[in-house]
mmCIF file of C-alpha atoms in Angstrom:
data_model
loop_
_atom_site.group_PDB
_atom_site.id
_atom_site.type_symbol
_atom_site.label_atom_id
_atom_site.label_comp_id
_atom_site.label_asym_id
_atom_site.label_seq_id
_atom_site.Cartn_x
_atom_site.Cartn_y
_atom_site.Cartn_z
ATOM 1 C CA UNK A 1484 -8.714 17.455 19.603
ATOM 2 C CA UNK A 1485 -12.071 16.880 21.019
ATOM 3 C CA UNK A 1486 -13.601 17.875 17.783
ATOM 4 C CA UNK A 1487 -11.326 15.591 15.555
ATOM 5 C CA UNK A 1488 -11.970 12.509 17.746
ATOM 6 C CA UNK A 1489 -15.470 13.306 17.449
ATOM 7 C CA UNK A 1490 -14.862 13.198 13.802
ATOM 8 C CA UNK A 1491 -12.796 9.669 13.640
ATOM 9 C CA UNK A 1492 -15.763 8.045 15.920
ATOM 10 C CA UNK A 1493 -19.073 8.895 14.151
ATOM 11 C CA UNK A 1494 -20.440 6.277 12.195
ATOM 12 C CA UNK A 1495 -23.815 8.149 10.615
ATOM 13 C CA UNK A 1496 -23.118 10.990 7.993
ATOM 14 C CA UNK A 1497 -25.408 13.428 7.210
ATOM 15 C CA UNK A 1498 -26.761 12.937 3.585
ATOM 16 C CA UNK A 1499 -28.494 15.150 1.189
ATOM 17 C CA UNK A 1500 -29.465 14.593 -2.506
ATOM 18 C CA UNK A 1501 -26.702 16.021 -4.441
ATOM 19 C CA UNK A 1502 -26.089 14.937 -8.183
ATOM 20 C CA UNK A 1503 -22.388 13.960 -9.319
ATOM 21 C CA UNK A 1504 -20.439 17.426 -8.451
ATOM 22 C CA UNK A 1505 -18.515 16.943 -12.281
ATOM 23 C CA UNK A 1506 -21.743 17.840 -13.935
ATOM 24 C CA UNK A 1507 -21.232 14.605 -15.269
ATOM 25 C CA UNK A 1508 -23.414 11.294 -15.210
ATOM 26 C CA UNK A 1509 -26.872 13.369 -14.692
ATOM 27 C CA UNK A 1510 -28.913 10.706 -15.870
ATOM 28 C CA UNK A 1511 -28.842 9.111 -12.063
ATOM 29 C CA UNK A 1512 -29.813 10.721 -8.795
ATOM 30 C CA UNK A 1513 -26.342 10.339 -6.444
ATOM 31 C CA UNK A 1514 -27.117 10.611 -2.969
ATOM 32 C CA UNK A 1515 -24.094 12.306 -0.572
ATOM 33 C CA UNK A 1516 -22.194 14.957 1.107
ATOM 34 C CA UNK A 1517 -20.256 16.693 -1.756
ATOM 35 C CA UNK A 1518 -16.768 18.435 -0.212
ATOM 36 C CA UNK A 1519 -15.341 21.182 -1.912
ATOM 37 C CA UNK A 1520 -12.108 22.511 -0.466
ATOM 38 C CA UNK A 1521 -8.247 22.274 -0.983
ATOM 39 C CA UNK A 1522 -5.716 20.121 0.805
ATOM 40 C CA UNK A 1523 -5.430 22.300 3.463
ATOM 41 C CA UNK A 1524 -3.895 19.846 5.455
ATOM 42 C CA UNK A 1525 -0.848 19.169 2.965
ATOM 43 C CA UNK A 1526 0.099 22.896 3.328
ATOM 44 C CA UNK A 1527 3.466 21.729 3.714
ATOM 45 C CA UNK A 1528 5.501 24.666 1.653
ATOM 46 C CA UNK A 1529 7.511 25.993 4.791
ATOM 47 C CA UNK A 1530 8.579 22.393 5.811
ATOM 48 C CA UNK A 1531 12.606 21.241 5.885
ATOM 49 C CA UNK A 1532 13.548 17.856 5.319
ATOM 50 C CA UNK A 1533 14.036 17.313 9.060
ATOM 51 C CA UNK A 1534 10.437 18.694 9.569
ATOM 52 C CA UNK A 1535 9.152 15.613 7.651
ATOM 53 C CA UNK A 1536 11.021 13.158 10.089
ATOM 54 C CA UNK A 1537 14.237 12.767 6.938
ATOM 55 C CA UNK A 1538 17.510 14.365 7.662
ATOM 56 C CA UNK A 1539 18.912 16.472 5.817
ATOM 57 C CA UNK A 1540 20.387 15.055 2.192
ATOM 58 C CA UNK A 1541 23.774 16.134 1.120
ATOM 59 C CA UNK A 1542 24.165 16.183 -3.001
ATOM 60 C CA UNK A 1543 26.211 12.678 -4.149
ATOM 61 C CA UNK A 1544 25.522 11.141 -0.753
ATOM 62 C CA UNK A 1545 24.350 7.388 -2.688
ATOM 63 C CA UNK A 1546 24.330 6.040 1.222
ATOM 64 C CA UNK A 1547 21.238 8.177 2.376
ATOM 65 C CA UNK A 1548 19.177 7.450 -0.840
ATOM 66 C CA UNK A 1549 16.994 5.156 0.818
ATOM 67 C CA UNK A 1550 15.363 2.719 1.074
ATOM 68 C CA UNK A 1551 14.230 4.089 4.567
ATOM 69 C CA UNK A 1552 11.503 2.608 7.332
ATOM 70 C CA UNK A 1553 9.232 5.172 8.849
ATOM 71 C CA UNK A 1554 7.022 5.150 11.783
ATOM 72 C CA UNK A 1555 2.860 4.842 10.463
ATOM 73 C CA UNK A 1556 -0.748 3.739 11.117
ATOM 74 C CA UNK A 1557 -1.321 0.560 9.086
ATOM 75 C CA UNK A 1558 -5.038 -0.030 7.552
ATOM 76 C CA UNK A 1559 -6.754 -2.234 5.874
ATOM 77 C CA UNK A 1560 -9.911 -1.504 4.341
ATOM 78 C CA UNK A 1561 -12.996 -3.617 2.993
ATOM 79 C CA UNK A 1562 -16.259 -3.549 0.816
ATOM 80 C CA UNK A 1563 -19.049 -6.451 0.793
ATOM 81 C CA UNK A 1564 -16.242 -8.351 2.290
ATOM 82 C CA UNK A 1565 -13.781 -8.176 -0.251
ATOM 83 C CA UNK A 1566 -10.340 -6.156 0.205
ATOM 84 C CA UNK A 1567 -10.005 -3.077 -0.951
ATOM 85 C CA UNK A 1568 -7.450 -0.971 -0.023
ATOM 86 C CA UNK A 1569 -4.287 -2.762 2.255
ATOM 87 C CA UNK A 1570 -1.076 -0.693 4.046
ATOM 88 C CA UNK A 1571 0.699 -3.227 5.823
ATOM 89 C CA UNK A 1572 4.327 -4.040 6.199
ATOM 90 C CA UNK A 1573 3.702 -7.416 6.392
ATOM 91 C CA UNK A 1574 2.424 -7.906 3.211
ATOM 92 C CA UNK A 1575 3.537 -4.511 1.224
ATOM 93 C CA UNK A 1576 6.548 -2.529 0.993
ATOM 94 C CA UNK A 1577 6.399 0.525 2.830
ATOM 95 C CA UNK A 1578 9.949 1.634 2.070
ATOM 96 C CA UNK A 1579 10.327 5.096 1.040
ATOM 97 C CA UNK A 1580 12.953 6.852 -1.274
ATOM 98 C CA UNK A 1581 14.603 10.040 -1.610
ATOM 99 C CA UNK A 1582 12.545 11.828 -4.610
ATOM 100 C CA UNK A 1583 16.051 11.841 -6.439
ATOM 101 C CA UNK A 1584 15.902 7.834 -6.376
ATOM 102 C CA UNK A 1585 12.389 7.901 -7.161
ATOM 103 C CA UNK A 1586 12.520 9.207 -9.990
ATOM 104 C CA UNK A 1587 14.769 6.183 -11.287
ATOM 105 C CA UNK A 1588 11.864 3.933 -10.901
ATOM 106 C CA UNK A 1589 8.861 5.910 -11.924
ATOM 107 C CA UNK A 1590 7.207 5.431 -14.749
ATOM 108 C CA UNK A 1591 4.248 7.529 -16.610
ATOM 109 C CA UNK A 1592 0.841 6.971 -14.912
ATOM 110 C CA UNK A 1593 2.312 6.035 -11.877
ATOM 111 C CA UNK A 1594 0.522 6.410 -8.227
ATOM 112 C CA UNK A 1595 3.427 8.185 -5.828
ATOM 113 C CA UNK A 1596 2.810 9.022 -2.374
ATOM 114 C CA UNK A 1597 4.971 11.488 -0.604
ATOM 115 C CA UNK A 1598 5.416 11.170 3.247
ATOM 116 C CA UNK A 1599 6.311 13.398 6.048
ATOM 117 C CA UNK A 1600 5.001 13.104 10.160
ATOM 118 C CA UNK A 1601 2.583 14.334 11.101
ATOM 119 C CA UNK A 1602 0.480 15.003 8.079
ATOM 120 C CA UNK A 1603 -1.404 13.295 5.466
ATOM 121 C CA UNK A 1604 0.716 11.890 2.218
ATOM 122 C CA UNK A 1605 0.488 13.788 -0.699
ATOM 123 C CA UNK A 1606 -0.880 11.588 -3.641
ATOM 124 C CA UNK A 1607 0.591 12.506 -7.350
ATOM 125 C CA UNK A 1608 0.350 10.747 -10.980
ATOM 126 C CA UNK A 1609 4.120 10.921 -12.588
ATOM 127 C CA UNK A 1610 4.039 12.062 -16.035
ATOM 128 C CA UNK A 1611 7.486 12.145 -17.228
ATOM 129 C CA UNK A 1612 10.642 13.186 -16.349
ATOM 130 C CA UNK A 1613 10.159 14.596 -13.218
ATOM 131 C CA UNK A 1614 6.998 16.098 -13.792
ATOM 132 C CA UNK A 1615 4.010 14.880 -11.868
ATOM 133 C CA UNK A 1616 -0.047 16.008 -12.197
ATOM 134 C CA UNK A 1617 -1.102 16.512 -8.292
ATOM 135 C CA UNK A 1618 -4.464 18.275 -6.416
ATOM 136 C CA UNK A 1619 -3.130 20.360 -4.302
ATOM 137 C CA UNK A 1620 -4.406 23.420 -2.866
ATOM 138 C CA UNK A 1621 -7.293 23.494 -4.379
ATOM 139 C CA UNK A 1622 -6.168 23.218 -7.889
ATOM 140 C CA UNK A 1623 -4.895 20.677 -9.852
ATOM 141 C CA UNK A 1624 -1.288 21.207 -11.159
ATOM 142 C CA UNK A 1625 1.441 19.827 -13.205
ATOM 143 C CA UNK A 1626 5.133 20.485 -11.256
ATOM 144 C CA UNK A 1627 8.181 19.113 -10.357
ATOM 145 C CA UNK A 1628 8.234 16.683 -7.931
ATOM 146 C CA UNK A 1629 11.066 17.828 -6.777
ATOM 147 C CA UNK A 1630 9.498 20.870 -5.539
ATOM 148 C CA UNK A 1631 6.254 19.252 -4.653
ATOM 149 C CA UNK A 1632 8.343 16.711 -2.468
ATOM 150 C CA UNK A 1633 9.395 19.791 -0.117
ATOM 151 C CA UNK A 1634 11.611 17.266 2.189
ATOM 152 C CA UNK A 1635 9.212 14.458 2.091
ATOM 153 C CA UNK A 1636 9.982 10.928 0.693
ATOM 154 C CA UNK A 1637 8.503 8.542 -1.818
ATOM 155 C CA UNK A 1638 7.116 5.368 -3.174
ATOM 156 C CA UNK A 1639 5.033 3.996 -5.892
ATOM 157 C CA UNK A 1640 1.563 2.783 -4.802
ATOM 158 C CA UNK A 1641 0.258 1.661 -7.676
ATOM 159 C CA UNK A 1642 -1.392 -1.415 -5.579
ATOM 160 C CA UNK A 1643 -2.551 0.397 -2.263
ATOM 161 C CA UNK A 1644 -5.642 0.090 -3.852
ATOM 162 C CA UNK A 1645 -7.316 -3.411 -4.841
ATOM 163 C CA UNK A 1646 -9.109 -2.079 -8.037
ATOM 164 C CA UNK A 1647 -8.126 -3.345 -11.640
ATOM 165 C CA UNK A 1648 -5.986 -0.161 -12.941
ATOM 166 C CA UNK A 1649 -7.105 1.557 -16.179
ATOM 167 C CA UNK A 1650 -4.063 1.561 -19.372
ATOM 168 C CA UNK A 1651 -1.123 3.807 -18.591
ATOM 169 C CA UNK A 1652 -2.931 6.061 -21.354
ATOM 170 C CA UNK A 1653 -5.721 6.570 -19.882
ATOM 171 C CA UNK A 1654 -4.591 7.201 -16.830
ATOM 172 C CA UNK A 1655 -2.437 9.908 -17.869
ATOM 173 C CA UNK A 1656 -5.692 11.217 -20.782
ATOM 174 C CA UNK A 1657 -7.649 11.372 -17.207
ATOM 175 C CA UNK A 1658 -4.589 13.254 -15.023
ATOM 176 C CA UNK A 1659 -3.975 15.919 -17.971
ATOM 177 C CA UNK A 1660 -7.521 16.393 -18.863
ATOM 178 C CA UNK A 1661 -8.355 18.061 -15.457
ATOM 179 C CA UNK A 1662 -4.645 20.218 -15.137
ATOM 180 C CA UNK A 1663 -6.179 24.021 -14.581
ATOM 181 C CA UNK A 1664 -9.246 23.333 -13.085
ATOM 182 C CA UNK A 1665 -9.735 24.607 -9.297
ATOM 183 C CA UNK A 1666 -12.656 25.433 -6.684
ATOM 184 C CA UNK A 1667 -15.677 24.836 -7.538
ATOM 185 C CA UNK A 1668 -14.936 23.047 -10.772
ATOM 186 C CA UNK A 1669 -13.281 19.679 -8.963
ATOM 187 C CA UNK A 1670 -14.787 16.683 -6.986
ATOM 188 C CA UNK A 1671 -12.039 15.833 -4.976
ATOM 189 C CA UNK A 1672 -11.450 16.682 -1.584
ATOM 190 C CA UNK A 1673 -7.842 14.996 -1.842
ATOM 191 C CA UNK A 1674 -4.918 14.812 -3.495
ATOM 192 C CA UNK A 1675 -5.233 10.881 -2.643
ATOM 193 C CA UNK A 1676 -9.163 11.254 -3.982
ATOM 194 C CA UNK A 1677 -7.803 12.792 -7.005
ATOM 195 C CA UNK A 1678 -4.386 10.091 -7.977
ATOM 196 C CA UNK A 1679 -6.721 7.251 -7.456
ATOM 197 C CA UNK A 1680 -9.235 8.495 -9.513
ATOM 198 C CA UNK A 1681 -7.181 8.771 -12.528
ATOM 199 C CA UNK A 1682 -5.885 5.387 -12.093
ATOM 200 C CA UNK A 1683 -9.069 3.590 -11.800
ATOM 201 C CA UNK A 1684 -11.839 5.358 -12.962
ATOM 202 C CA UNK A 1685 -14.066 4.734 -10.201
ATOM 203 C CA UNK A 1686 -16.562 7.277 -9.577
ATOM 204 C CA UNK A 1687 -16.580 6.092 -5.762
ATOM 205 C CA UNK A 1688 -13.403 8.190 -5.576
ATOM 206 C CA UNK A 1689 -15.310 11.554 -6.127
ATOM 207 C CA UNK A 1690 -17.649 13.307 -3.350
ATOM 208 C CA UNK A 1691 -20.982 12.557 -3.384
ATOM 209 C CA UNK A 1692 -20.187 9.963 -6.279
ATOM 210 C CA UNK A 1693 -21.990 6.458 -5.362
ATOM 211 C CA UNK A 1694 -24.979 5.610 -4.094
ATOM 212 C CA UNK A 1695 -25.682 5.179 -0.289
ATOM 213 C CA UNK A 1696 -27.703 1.978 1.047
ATOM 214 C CA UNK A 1697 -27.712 -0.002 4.098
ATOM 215 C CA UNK A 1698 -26.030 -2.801 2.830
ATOM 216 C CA UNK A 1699 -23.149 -0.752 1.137
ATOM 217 C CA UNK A 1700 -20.688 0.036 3.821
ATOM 218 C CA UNK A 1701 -16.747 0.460 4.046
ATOM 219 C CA UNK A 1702 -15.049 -0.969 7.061
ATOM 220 C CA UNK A 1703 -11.942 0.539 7.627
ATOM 221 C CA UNK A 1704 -9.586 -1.651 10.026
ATOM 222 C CA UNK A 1705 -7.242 0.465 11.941
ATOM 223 C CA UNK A 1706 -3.869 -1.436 12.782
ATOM 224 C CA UNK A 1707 -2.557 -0.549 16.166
ATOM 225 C CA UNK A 1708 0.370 -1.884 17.248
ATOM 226 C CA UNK A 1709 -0.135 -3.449 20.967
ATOM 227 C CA UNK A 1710 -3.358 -2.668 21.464
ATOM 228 C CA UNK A 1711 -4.936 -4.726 18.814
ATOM 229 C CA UNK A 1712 -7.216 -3.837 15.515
ATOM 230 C CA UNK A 1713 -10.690 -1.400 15.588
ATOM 231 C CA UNK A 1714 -12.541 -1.215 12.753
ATOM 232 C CA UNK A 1715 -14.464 1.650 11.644
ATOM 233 C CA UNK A 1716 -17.607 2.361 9.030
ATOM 234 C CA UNK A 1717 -18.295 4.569 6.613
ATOM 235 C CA UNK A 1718 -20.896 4.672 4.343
ATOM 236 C CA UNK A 1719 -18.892 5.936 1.425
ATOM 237 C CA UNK A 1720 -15.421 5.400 -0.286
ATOM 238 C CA UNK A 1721 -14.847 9.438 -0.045
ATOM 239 C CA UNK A 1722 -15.854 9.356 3.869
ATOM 240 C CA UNK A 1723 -12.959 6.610 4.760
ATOM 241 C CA UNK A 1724 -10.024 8.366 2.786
ATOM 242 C CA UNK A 1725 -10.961 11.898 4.538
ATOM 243 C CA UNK A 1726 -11.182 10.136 8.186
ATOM 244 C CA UNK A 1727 -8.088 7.994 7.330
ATOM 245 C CA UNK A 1728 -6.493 11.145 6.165
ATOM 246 C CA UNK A 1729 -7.260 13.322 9.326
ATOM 247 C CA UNK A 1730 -5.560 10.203 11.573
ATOM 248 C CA UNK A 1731 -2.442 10.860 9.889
ATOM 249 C CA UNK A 1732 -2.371 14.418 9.831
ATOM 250 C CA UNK A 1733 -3.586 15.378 13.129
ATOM 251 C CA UNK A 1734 -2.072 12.952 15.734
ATOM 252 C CA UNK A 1735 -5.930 10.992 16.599
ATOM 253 C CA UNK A 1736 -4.567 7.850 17.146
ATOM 254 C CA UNK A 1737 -3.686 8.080 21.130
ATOM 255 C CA UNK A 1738 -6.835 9.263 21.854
ATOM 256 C CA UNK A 1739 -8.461 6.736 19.138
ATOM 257 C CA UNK A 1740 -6.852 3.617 20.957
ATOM 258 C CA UNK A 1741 -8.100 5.082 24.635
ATOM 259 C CA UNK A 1742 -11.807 5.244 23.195
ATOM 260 C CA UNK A 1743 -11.515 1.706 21.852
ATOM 261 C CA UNK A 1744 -9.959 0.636 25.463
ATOM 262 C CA UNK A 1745 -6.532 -0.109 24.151
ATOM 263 C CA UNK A 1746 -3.173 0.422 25.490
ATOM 264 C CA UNK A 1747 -0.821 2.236 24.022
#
Protein backbone atom coordinates (compact mmCIF):
# COMPACT_ATOMS: atom_id res chain seq x y z
CA UNK A 1 0.00 0.00 0.00
CA UNK A 2 2.90 2.17 0.68
CA UNK A 3 3.68 2.26 -2.95
CA UNK A 4 0.04 3.13 -4.11
CA UNK A 5 -0.27 5.99 -1.58
CA UNK A 6 2.91 7.14 -2.83
CA UNK A 7 1.27 7.08 -6.15
CA UNK A 8 -2.18 9.03 -5.15
CA UNK A 9 0.15 11.85 -3.35
CA UNK A 10 2.76 12.92 -5.97
CA UNK A 11 2.04 15.95 -7.66
CA UNK A 12 5.25 16.18 -10.30
CA UNK A 13 5.27 13.51 -13.19
CA UNK A 14 8.11 12.65 -14.93
CA UNK A 15 7.90 13.93 -18.61
CA UNK A 16 9.69 13.04 -21.72
CA UNK A 17 9.12 14.19 -25.36
CA UNK A 18 6.96 11.62 -26.84
CA UNK A 19 4.82 12.40 -30.06
CA UNK A 20 0.97 11.36 -30.09
CA UNK A 21 1.30 7.35 -29.47
CA UNK A 22 -1.66 6.94 -32.59
CA UNK A 23 0.94 7.92 -35.09
CA UNK A 24 -1.44 10.48 -35.62
CA UNK A 25 -1.23 14.43 -35.44
CA UNK A 26 2.77 14.43 -36.15
CA UNK A 27 2.81 17.82 -37.24
CA UNK A 28 3.11 18.97 -33.28
CA UNK A 29 5.66 17.96 -30.70
CA UNK A 30 3.32 16.38 -27.58
CA UNK A 31 5.12 16.39 -24.50
CA UNK A 32 4.17 13.27 -21.83
CA UNK A 33 4.39 9.95 -20.30
CA UNK A 34 2.78 7.59 -22.91
CA UNK A 35 1.21 4.22 -20.96
CA UNK A 36 0.86 1.21 -22.77
CA UNK A 37 -0.72 -1.66 -20.89
CA UNK A 38 -4.17 -3.44 -20.45
CA UNK A 39 -6.76 -2.99 -17.74
CA UNK A 40 -5.15 -5.12 -15.56
CA UNK A 41 -7.01 -3.91 -12.83
CA UNK A 42 -10.59 -4.80 -14.37
CA UNK A 43 -9.45 -8.49 -14.51
CA UNK A 44 -12.68 -9.26 -13.14
CA UNK A 45 -13.54 -12.73 -15.20
CA UNK A 46 -13.62 -15.04 -11.99
CA UNK A 47 -15.94 -12.57 -10.08
CA UNK A 48 -19.79 -13.68 -8.86
CA UNK A 49 -22.37 -11.25 -8.53
CA UNK A 50 -21.92 -11.21 -4.75
CA UNK A 51 -18.14 -10.54 -5.36
CA UNK A 52 -19.15 -7.16 -6.90
CA UNK A 53 -21.15 -6.14 -3.67
CA UNK A 54 -24.92 -7.33 -5.86
CA UNK A 55 -26.63 -10.43 -4.71
CA UNK A 56 -27.31 -12.87 -6.55
CA UNK A 57 -30.28 -12.26 -9.39
CA UNK A 58 -32.87 -14.90 -9.83
CA UNK A 59 -34.39 -14.96 -13.68
CA UNK A 60 -38.11 -12.97 -13.63
CA UNK A 61 -37.28 -11.45 -10.26
CA UNK A 62 -38.71 -7.56 -11.66
CA UNK A 63 -38.18 -6.57 -7.68
CA UNK A 64 -34.26 -6.84 -7.71
CA UNK A 65 -33.87 -5.01 -11.11
CA UNK A 66 -32.69 -1.99 -9.60
CA UNK A 67 -32.46 0.92 -9.27
CA UNK A 68 -29.82 0.19 -6.46
CA UNK A 69 -27.47 2.74 -4.18
CA UNK A 70 -23.91 1.66 -3.75
CA UNK A 71 -21.23 2.70 -1.46
CA UNK A 72 -18.35 5.18 -3.62
CA UNK A 73 -15.72 7.96 -3.63
CA UNK A 74 -17.39 11.06 -5.09
CA UNK A 75 -15.07 13.56 -7.31
CA UNK A 76 -15.23 16.41 -8.88
CA UNK A 77 -12.73 17.49 -11.22
CA UNK A 78 -11.62 20.95 -12.82
CA UNK A 79 -9.54 22.68 -15.66
CA UNK A 80 -8.66 26.61 -15.78
CA UNK A 81 -11.45 26.71 -13.34
CA UNK A 82 -14.14 25.40 -15.22
CA UNK A 83 -15.86 21.87 -14.38
CA UNK A 84 -14.99 19.12 -15.99
CA UNK A 85 -15.79 15.95 -14.91
CA UNK A 86 -18.59 15.74 -11.66
CA UNK A 87 -19.70 12.23 -9.60
CA UNK A 88 -21.86 13.39 -7.01
CA UNK A 89 -25.12 12.19 -5.66
CA UNK A 90 -26.19 15.39 -4.97
CA UNK A 91 -26.32 16.61 -8.21
CA UNK A 92 -26.18 13.22 -10.50
CA UNK A 93 -27.77 9.98 -10.40
CA UNK A 94 -25.62 7.37 -9.26
CA UNK A 95 -28.23 4.61 -9.37
CA UNK A 96 -27.17 1.51 -10.93
CA UNK A 97 -29.17 -1.25 -12.86
CA UNK A 98 -29.08 -4.81 -13.40
CA UNK A 99 -27.41 -5.14 -17.09
CA UNK A 100 -30.84 -6.89 -18.02
CA UNK A 101 -32.64 -3.39 -17.23
CA UNK A 102 -29.95 -1.59 -18.81
CA UNK A 103 -30.26 -2.65 -21.72
CA UNK A 104 -33.96 -1.18 -21.86
CA UNK A 105 -32.55 2.23 -21.74
CA UNK A 106 -29.42 2.15 -23.79
CA UNK A 107 -29.13 3.54 -26.78
CA UNK A 108 -26.23 3.37 -29.64
CA UNK A 109 -23.20 5.53 -28.70
CA UNK A 110 -23.96 5.44 -25.29
CA UNK A 111 -21.22 5.88 -22.29
CA UNK A 112 -22.04 2.75 -19.67
CA UNK A 113 -20.10 2.20 -16.68
CA UNK A 114 -20.16 -1.10 -14.96
CA UNK A 115 -19.53 -1.23 -11.12
CA UNK A 116 -18.36 -3.72 -8.67
CA UNK A 117 -16.20 -2.98 -4.99
CA UNK A 118 -13.33 -2.81 -4.89
CA UNK A 119 -12.18 -2.16 -8.39
CA UNK A 120 -12.23 0.39 -10.99
CA UNK A 121 -15.62 0.64 -13.33
CA UNK A 122 -15.38 -0.74 -16.53
CA UNK A 123 -16.20 1.98 -19.23
CA UNK A 124 -18.06 0.60 -22.60
CA UNK A 125 -19.80 2.39 -25.79
CA UNK A 126 -23.29 0.36 -26.48
CA UNK A 127 -23.70 -0.42 -30.00
CA UNK A 128 -26.85 -2.23 -30.35
CA UNK A 129 -28.68 -4.79 -28.98
CA UNK A 130 -26.67 -5.88 -26.38
CA UNK A 131 -23.51 -5.50 -27.94
CA UNK A 132 -21.07 -3.00 -26.57
CA UNK A 133 -17.28 -1.84 -28.04
CA UNK A 134 -15.01 -1.90 -24.66
CA UNK A 135 -10.83 -1.75 -23.99
CA UNK A 136 -10.29 -4.31 -22.06
CA UNK A 137 -7.33 -6.33 -21.57
CA UNK A 138 -5.37 -4.83 -23.70
CA UNK A 139 -7.47 -5.02 -26.73
CA UNK A 140 -10.34 -3.42 -27.82
CA UNK A 141 -13.43 -5.68 -28.33
CA UNK A 142 -16.96 -5.83 -29.39
CA UNK A 143 -19.10 -8.39 -26.80
CA UNK A 144 -22.00 -8.84 -24.97
CA UNK A 145 -22.50 -6.90 -22.18
CA UNK A 146 -23.94 -9.40 -20.64
CA UNK A 147 -20.80 -11.24 -20.40
CA UNK A 148 -18.66 -8.22 -20.00
CA UNK A 149 -20.96 -7.23 -16.95
CA UNK A 150 -19.63 -10.51 -15.05
CA UNK A 151 -21.99 -9.60 -11.85
CA UNK A 152 -21.41 -5.96 -11.97
CA UNK A 153 -24.17 -3.28 -12.45
CA UNK A 154 -24.85 -0.36 -14.73
CA UNK A 155 -25.65 3.13 -15.74
CA UNK A 156 -25.41 5.50 -18.56
CA UNK A 157 -22.81 8.29 -18.09
CA UNK A 158 -23.14 10.05 -20.92
CA UNK A 159 -22.65 13.44 -18.72
CA UNK A 160 -19.83 12.34 -16.17
CA UNK A 161 -17.91 14.28 -18.35
CA UNK A 162 -18.52 18.18 -19.01
CA UNK A 163 -17.35 18.12 -22.73
CA UNK A 164 -19.84 18.85 -25.70
CA UNK A 165 -20.45 15.08 -27.05
CA UNK A 166 -19.66 14.33 -30.72
CA UNK A 167 -23.11 12.90 -33.06
CA UNK A 168 -24.21 9.42 -32.06
CA UNK A 169 -22.45 8.55 -35.55
CA UNK A 170 -19.47 9.50 -34.89
CA UNK A 171 -19.18 8.24 -31.84
CA UNK A 172 -19.96 4.86 -32.84
CA UNK A 173 -17.51 5.56 -36.63
CA UNK A 174 -14.76 6.28 -33.70
CA UNK A 175 -15.72 2.99 -31.27
CA UNK A 176 -15.81 0.53 -34.44
CA UNK A 177 -12.93 2.00 -36.21
CA UNK A 178 -10.42 0.86 -33.47
CA UNK A 179 -12.33 -2.92 -32.72
CA UNK A 180 -9.07 -5.40 -33.27
CA UNK A 181 -6.43 -3.29 -32.42
CA UNK A 182 -4.28 -4.29 -29.17
CA UNK A 183 -0.70 -3.60 -27.51
CA UNK A 184 1.24 -1.48 -28.91
CA UNK A 185 -1.20 -0.20 -31.48
CA UNK A 186 -3.65 1.74 -28.73
CA UNK A 187 -3.28 4.99 -26.62
CA UNK A 188 -5.35 4.20 -23.91
CA UNK A 189 -4.42 3.02 -20.70
CA UNK A 190 -8.28 2.60 -19.78
CA UNK A 191 -11.27 1.32 -20.65
CA UNK A 192 -12.66 4.80 -19.16
CA UNK A 193 -9.64 6.58 -21.42
CA UNK A 194 -10.91 4.69 -24.28
CA UNK A 195 -15.32 5.27 -23.90
CA UNK A 196 -14.62 8.88 -23.40
CA UNK A 197 -12.56 9.22 -26.18
CA UNK A 198 -15.02 8.05 -28.63
CA UNK A 199 -17.59 10.25 -27.27
CA UNK A 200 -15.75 13.42 -27.39
CA UNK A 201 -12.96 13.40 -29.48
CA UNK A 202 -10.61 14.97 -27.24
CA UNK A 203 -7.14 14.06 -27.71
CA UNK A 204 -6.57 14.91 -23.85
CA UNK A 205 -8.11 11.46 -23.34
CA UNK A 206 -5.08 9.61 -24.95
CA UNK A 207 -1.48 9.20 -23.18
CA UNK A 208 0.89 11.57 -23.84
CA UNK A 209 -1.88 13.50 -25.92
CA UNK A 210 -1.82 17.39 -24.80
CA UNK A 211 0.61 19.60 -24.12
CA UNK A 212 2.11 20.17 -20.57
CA UNK A 213 2.62 23.89 -19.16
CA UNK A 214 2.57 25.45 -15.87
CA UNK A 215 -0.54 27.02 -16.16
CA UNK A 216 -2.43 23.85 -17.49
CA UNK A 217 -3.27 21.79 -14.51
CA UNK A 218 -6.24 19.37 -13.46
CA UNK A 219 -7.44 19.58 -9.92
CA UNK A 220 -9.09 16.65 -8.95
CA UNK A 221 -11.38 17.19 -5.69
CA UNK A 222 -11.72 14.09 -3.73
CA UNK A 223 -15.16 13.92 -1.78
CA UNK A 224 -14.81 12.33 1.59
CA UNK A 225 -17.54 11.91 3.55
CA UNK A 226 -16.78 13.34 7.28
CA UNK A 227 -13.60 14.32 6.86
CA UNK A 228 -14.08 17.02 4.35
CA UNK A 229 -12.76 17.59 0.51
CA UNK A 230 -8.70 17.30 -0.69
CA UNK A 231 -7.93 18.23 -3.86
CA UNK A 232 -5.29 16.83 -5.91
CA UNK A 233 -3.13 17.97 -9.27
CA UNK A 234 -2.22 16.55 -12.16
CA UNK A 235 -0.70 17.91 -14.94
CA UNK A 236 -2.60 15.92 -17.50
CA UNK A 237 -6.23 14.66 -18.23
CA UNK A 238 -4.67 10.90 -18.63
CA UNK A 239 -2.72 11.32 -15.12
CA UNK A 240 -6.17 12.12 -13.07
CA UNK A 241 -8.32 9.19 -14.61
CA UNK A 242 -5.32 6.58 -13.83
CA UNK A 243 -4.91 8.04 -10.07
CA UNK A 244 -8.74 8.30 -9.76
CA UNK A 245 -8.88 4.83 -11.10
CA UNK A 246 -6.25 3.23 -8.68
CA UNK A 247 -8.49 4.91 -5.54
CA UNK A 248 -11.24 2.81 -6.55
CA UNK A 249 -9.59 -0.26 -7.27
CA UNK A 250 -7.15 -0.60 -4.59
CA UNK A 251 -8.80 0.57 -1.29
CA UNK A 252 -6.31 4.21 -0.99
CA UNK A 253 -8.79 6.16 0.45
CA UNK A 254 -8.22 5.33 4.41
CA UNK A 255 -4.84 5.92 4.15
CA UNK A 256 -5.54 9.04 1.66
CA UNK A 257 -7.83 10.79 4.36
CA UNK A 258 -5.00 10.02 7.30
CA UNK A 259 -2.30 11.87 5.04
CA UNK A 260 -4.65 14.80 4.50
CA UNK A 261 -5.38 14.75 8.51
CA UNK A 262 -8.95 13.66 8.19
CA UNK A 263 -11.06 11.41 10.15
CA UNK A 264 -12.55 8.71 8.95
Amino acid sequence: MGNQLDRITHLNYSELPTGDPSGLEKDELRVGVAYFFSDEEEEVDERTPSDCGFKEQEDGDEEDRGPFTVSEVEYSAFCCQECIFSKLHEHEDLNVYTVKSLLTMCKPGDLLELVGTAQAPHWVIFEQDDRVIHLHKGEIRKDSLLEVSNGRHGRIVNNRYRYRPLPADLVMQNAAGHVGLSSEDICWTNSESFAAWCRFGKREFKAGGEVHSAEHQYFLKVHLSGSGVHTLVFRSLEDMIRERRRVDACGILKELSLVNGGKE
